[in-house]
Every structure is written in structure tokens, then in C-alpha cells.
mmCIF file of C-alpha atoms in Angstrom:
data_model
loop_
_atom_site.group_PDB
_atom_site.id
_atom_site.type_symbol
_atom_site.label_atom_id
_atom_site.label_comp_id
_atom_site.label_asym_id
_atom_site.label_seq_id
_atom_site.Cartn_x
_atom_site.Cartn_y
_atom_site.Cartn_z
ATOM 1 C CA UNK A 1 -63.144 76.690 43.379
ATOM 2 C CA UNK A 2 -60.830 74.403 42.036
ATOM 3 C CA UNK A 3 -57.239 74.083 42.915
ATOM 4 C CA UNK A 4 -54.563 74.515 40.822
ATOM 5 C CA UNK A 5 -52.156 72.628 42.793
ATOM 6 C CA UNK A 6 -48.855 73.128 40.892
ATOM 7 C CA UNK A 7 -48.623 77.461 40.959
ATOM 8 C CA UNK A 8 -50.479 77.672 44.433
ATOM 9 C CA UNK A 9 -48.083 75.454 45.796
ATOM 10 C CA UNK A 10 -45.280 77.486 44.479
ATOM 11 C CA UNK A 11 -47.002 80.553 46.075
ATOM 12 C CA UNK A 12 -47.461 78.979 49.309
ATOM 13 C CA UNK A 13 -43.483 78.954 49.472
ATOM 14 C CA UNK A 14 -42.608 82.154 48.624
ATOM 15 C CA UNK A 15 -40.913 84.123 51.100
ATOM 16 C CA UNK A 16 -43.243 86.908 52.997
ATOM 17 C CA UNK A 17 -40.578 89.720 53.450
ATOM 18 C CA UNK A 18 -42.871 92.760 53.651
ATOM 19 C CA UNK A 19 -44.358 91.564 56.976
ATOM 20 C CA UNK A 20 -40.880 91.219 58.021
ATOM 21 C CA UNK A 21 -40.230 94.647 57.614
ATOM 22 C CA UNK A 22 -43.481 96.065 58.662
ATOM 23 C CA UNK A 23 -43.403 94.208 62.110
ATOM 24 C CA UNK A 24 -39.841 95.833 63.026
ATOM 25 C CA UNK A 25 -38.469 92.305 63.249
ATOM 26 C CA UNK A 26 -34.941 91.589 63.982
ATOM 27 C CA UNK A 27 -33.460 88.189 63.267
ATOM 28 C CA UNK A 28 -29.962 89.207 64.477
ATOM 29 C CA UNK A 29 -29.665 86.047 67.429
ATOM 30 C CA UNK A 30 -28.271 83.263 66.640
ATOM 31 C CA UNK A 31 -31.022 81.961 68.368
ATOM 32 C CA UNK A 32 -33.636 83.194 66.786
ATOM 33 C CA UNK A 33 -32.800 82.364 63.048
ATOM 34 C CA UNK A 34 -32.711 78.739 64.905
ATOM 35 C CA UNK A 35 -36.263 79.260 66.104
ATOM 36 C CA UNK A 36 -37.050 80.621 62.591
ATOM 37 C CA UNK A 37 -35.668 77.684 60.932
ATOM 38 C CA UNK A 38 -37.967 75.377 63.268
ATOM 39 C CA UNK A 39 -40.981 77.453 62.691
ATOM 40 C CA UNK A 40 -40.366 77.668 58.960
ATOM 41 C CA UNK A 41 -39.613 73.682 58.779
ATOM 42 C CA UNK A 42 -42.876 73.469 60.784
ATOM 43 C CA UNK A 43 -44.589 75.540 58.478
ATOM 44 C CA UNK A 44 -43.434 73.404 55.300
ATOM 45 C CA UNK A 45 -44.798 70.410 56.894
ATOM 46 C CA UNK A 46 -48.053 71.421 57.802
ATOM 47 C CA UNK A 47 -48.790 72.535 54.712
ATOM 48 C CA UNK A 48 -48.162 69.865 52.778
ATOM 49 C CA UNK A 49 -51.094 68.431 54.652
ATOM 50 C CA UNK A 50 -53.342 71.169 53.734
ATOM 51 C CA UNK A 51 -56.296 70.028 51.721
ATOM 52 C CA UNK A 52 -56.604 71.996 47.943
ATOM 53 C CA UNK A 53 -59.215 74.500 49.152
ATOM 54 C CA UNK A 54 -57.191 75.372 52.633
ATOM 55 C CA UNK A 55 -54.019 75.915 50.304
ATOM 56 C CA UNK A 56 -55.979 78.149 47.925
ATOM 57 C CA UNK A 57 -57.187 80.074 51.199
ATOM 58 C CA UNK A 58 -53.741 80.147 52.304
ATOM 59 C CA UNK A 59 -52.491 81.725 49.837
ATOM 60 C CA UNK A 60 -54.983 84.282 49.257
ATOM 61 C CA UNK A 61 -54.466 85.250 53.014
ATOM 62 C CA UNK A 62 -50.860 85.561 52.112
ATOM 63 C CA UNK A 63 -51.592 88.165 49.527
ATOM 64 C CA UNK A 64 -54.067 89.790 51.325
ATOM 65 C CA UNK A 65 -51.298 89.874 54.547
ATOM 66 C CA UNK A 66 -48.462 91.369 52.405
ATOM 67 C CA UNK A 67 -51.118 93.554 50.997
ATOM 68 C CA UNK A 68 -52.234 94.652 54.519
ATOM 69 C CA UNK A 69 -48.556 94.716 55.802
ATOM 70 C CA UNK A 70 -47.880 98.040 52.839
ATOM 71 C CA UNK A 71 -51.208 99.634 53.735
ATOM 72 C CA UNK A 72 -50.624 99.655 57.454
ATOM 73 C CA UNK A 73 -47.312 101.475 56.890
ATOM 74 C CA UNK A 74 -47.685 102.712 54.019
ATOM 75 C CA UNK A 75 -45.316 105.897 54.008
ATOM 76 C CA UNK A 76 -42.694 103.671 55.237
ATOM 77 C CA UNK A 77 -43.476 100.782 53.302
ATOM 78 C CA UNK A 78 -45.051 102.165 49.623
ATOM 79 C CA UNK A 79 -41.814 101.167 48.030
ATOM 80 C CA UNK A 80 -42.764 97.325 48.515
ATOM 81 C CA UNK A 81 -46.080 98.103 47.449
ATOM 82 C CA UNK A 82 -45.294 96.593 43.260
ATOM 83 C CA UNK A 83 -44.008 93.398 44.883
ATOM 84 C CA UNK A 84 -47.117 92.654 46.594
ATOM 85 C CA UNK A 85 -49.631 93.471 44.117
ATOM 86 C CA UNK A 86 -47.220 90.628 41.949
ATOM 87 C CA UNK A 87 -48.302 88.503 44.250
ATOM 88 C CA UNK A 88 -51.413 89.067 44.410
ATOM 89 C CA UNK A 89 -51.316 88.882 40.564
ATOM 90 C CA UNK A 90 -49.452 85.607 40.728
ATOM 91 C CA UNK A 91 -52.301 84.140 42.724
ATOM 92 C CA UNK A 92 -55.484 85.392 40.704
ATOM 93 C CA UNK A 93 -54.185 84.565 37.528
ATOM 94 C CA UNK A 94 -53.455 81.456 38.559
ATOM 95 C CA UNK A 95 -56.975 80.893 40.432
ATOM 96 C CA UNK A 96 -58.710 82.395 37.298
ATOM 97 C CA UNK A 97 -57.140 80.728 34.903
ATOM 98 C CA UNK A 98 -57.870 76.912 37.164
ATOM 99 C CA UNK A 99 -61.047 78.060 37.862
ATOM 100 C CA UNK A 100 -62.453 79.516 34.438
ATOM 101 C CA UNK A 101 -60.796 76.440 32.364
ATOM 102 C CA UNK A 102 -62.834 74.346 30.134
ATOM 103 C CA UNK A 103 -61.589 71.191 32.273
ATOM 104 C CA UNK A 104 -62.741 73.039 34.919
ATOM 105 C CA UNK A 105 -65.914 71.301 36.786
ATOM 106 C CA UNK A 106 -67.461 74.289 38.332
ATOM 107 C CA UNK A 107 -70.766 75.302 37.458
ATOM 108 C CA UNK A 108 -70.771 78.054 34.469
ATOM 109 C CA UNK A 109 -71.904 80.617 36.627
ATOM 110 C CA UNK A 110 -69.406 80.511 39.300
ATOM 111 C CA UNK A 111 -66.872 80.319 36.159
ATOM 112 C CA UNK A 112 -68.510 83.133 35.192
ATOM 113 C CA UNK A 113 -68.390 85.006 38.746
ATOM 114 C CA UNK A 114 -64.582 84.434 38.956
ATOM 115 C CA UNK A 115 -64.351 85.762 35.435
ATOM 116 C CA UNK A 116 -65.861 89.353 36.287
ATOM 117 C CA UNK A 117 -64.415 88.927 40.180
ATOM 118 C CA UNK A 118 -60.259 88.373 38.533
ATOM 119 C CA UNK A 119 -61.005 91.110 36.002
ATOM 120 C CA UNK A 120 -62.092 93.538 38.823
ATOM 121 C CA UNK A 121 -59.090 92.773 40.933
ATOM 122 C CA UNK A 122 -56.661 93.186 38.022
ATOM 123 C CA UNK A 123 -58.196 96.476 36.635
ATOM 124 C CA UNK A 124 -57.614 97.502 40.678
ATOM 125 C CA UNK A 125 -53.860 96.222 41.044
ATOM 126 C CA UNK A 126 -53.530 98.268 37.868
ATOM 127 C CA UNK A 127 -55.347 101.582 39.201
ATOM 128 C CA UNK A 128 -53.287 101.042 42.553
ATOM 129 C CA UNK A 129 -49.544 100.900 40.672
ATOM 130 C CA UNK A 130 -50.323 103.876 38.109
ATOM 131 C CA UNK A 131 -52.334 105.987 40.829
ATOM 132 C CA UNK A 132 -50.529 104.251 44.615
ATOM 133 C CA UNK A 133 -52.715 105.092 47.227
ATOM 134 C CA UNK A 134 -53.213 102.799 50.674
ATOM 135 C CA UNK A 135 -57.315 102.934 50.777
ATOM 136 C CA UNK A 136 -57.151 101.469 47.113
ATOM 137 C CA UNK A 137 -55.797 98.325 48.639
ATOM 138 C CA UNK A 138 -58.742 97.805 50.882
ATOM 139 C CA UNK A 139 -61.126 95.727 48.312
ATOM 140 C CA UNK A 140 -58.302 93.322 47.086
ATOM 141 C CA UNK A 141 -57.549 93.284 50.845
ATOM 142 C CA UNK A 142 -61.164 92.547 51.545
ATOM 143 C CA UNK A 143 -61.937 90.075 48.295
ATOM 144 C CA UNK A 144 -58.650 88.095 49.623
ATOM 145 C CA UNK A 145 -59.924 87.585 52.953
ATOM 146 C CA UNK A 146 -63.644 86.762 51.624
ATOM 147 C CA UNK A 147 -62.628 84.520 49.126
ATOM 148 C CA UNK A 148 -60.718 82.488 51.553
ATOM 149 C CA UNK A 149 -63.230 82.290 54.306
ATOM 150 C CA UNK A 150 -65.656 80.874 51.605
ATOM 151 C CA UNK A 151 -63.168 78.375 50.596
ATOM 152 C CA UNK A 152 -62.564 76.950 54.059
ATOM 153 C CA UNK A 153 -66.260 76.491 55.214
#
């Protein structure tokens, strides 16, 4: 897969606040928003040295995490359930569109597999917000988690 540096990158960034939630987290210390601060300045750094295929994973573990964090709870936390399938959007439209471009130097039938792959996992985000139920996030769980172990070996 190819990356596409510029909305990836942007994704990368974005603030995971379902996890937040779902772990019962409290940042009330002083001193813990000042090891937060550290951790998330670490974080920044470190991925900046990330190579294009361990960003794309990244991010599709990121997805796949929020995803997890609403299914885990999911009577507590269905109501975040929208913003992280538009994430998950946000990152296959962006890897489909990189992926399946004309510039794009993959093979045709890897373009090709990505095609019918980002089609299935849209028509799914789509099922999941018009009909929410928890199990229905298993396969974009699963496809997230996939996807990204084949881009880091």
C-alpha cells in the first residue's frame, strides 16, 4: 500500500478521546496532565520517525482502537459510536483513494483488492450507523488490525 502522507499524518494527530472515556481515566493531578504532556510530546516525536507503511498501520490501529474502545462498552459508550466510524471513514477514504490512484504504483490487482476491501468497509460503517449494533463492529475491527499487521511485515 502506498502512503498518503499528508491526511494519514493528520490522522495520526487526532486526539483519541473514546479510549479516554472507556478506560475510566482521570486526568485531574496536576501531575498527571504533566506526565500526559511528556507522553504525548513523546508520542509526537516518535512518530515523526515512523516509516510510511508503520504510519498507515498506525493509524488503522487507531481506528480499529476507538472502534474497539465503543464495542467493549458499548451501552455506556454507543453515543461515541458516529465519531469513530468518522474516523475510520477518514482513514479508508484516504487509503483508498492513495492506493486506487492512477499515480498509484501498486499492481492492478491489489488496486483492485482495496477497491472491493474500502467499498465493503463503507457499506458496513453505513449498516452500523443506520442499524448500531456492537458485533457489527467486529470486521472493520478485524480488517483494521489485519491490514496493519500486513503493512508492518
Amino acid at each position: 500500500m502506498i502512503a498518503a502522507k499528508t491526511g494519514l499524518q493528520s490522522l495520526k494527530n487526532e486526539p483519541h478521546t473514546v479510549s479516554s472515556v472507556a478506560d475510566g481515566s482521570n486526568r485531574g493531578s496536576r501531575g498527571e496532565r504533566r506526565m500526559s504532556y511528556g507522553a504525548s510530546a513523546y508520542a509526537k516525536v516518535s512518530q515523526t520517525a515512523l516509516s510510511p507503511r508503520e504510519a498507515e498501520a498506525a493509524v488503522l490501529i487507531k481506528a480499529a482502537s476507538r472502534l474497539q474502545a465503543v464495542q467493549a462498552d458499548w451501552e455506556n459508550q454507543k453515543g461515541g459510536l458516529p465519531e469513530a466510524l468518522n474516523f475510520n471513514q477518514k482513514v479508508w477514504t484516504i487509503i483508498a483513494g492513495a492506493a486506487t490512484a492512477p499515480e498509484s504504483p501498486l499492481p492492478e490487482p491489489i488496486k483492485t483488492s482495496i477497491a472491493q476491501l474500502s467499498v465493503f468497509v463503507f457499506r458496513r460503517m453505513i449498516d452500523t450507523l443506520i442499524e448500531p449494533n456492537a458485533e457489527k463492529l467486529s470486521a472493520l475491527i478485524s480488517i483494521n488490525h489485519n491490514i496493519a499487521a500486513g503493512l508492518r511485515t
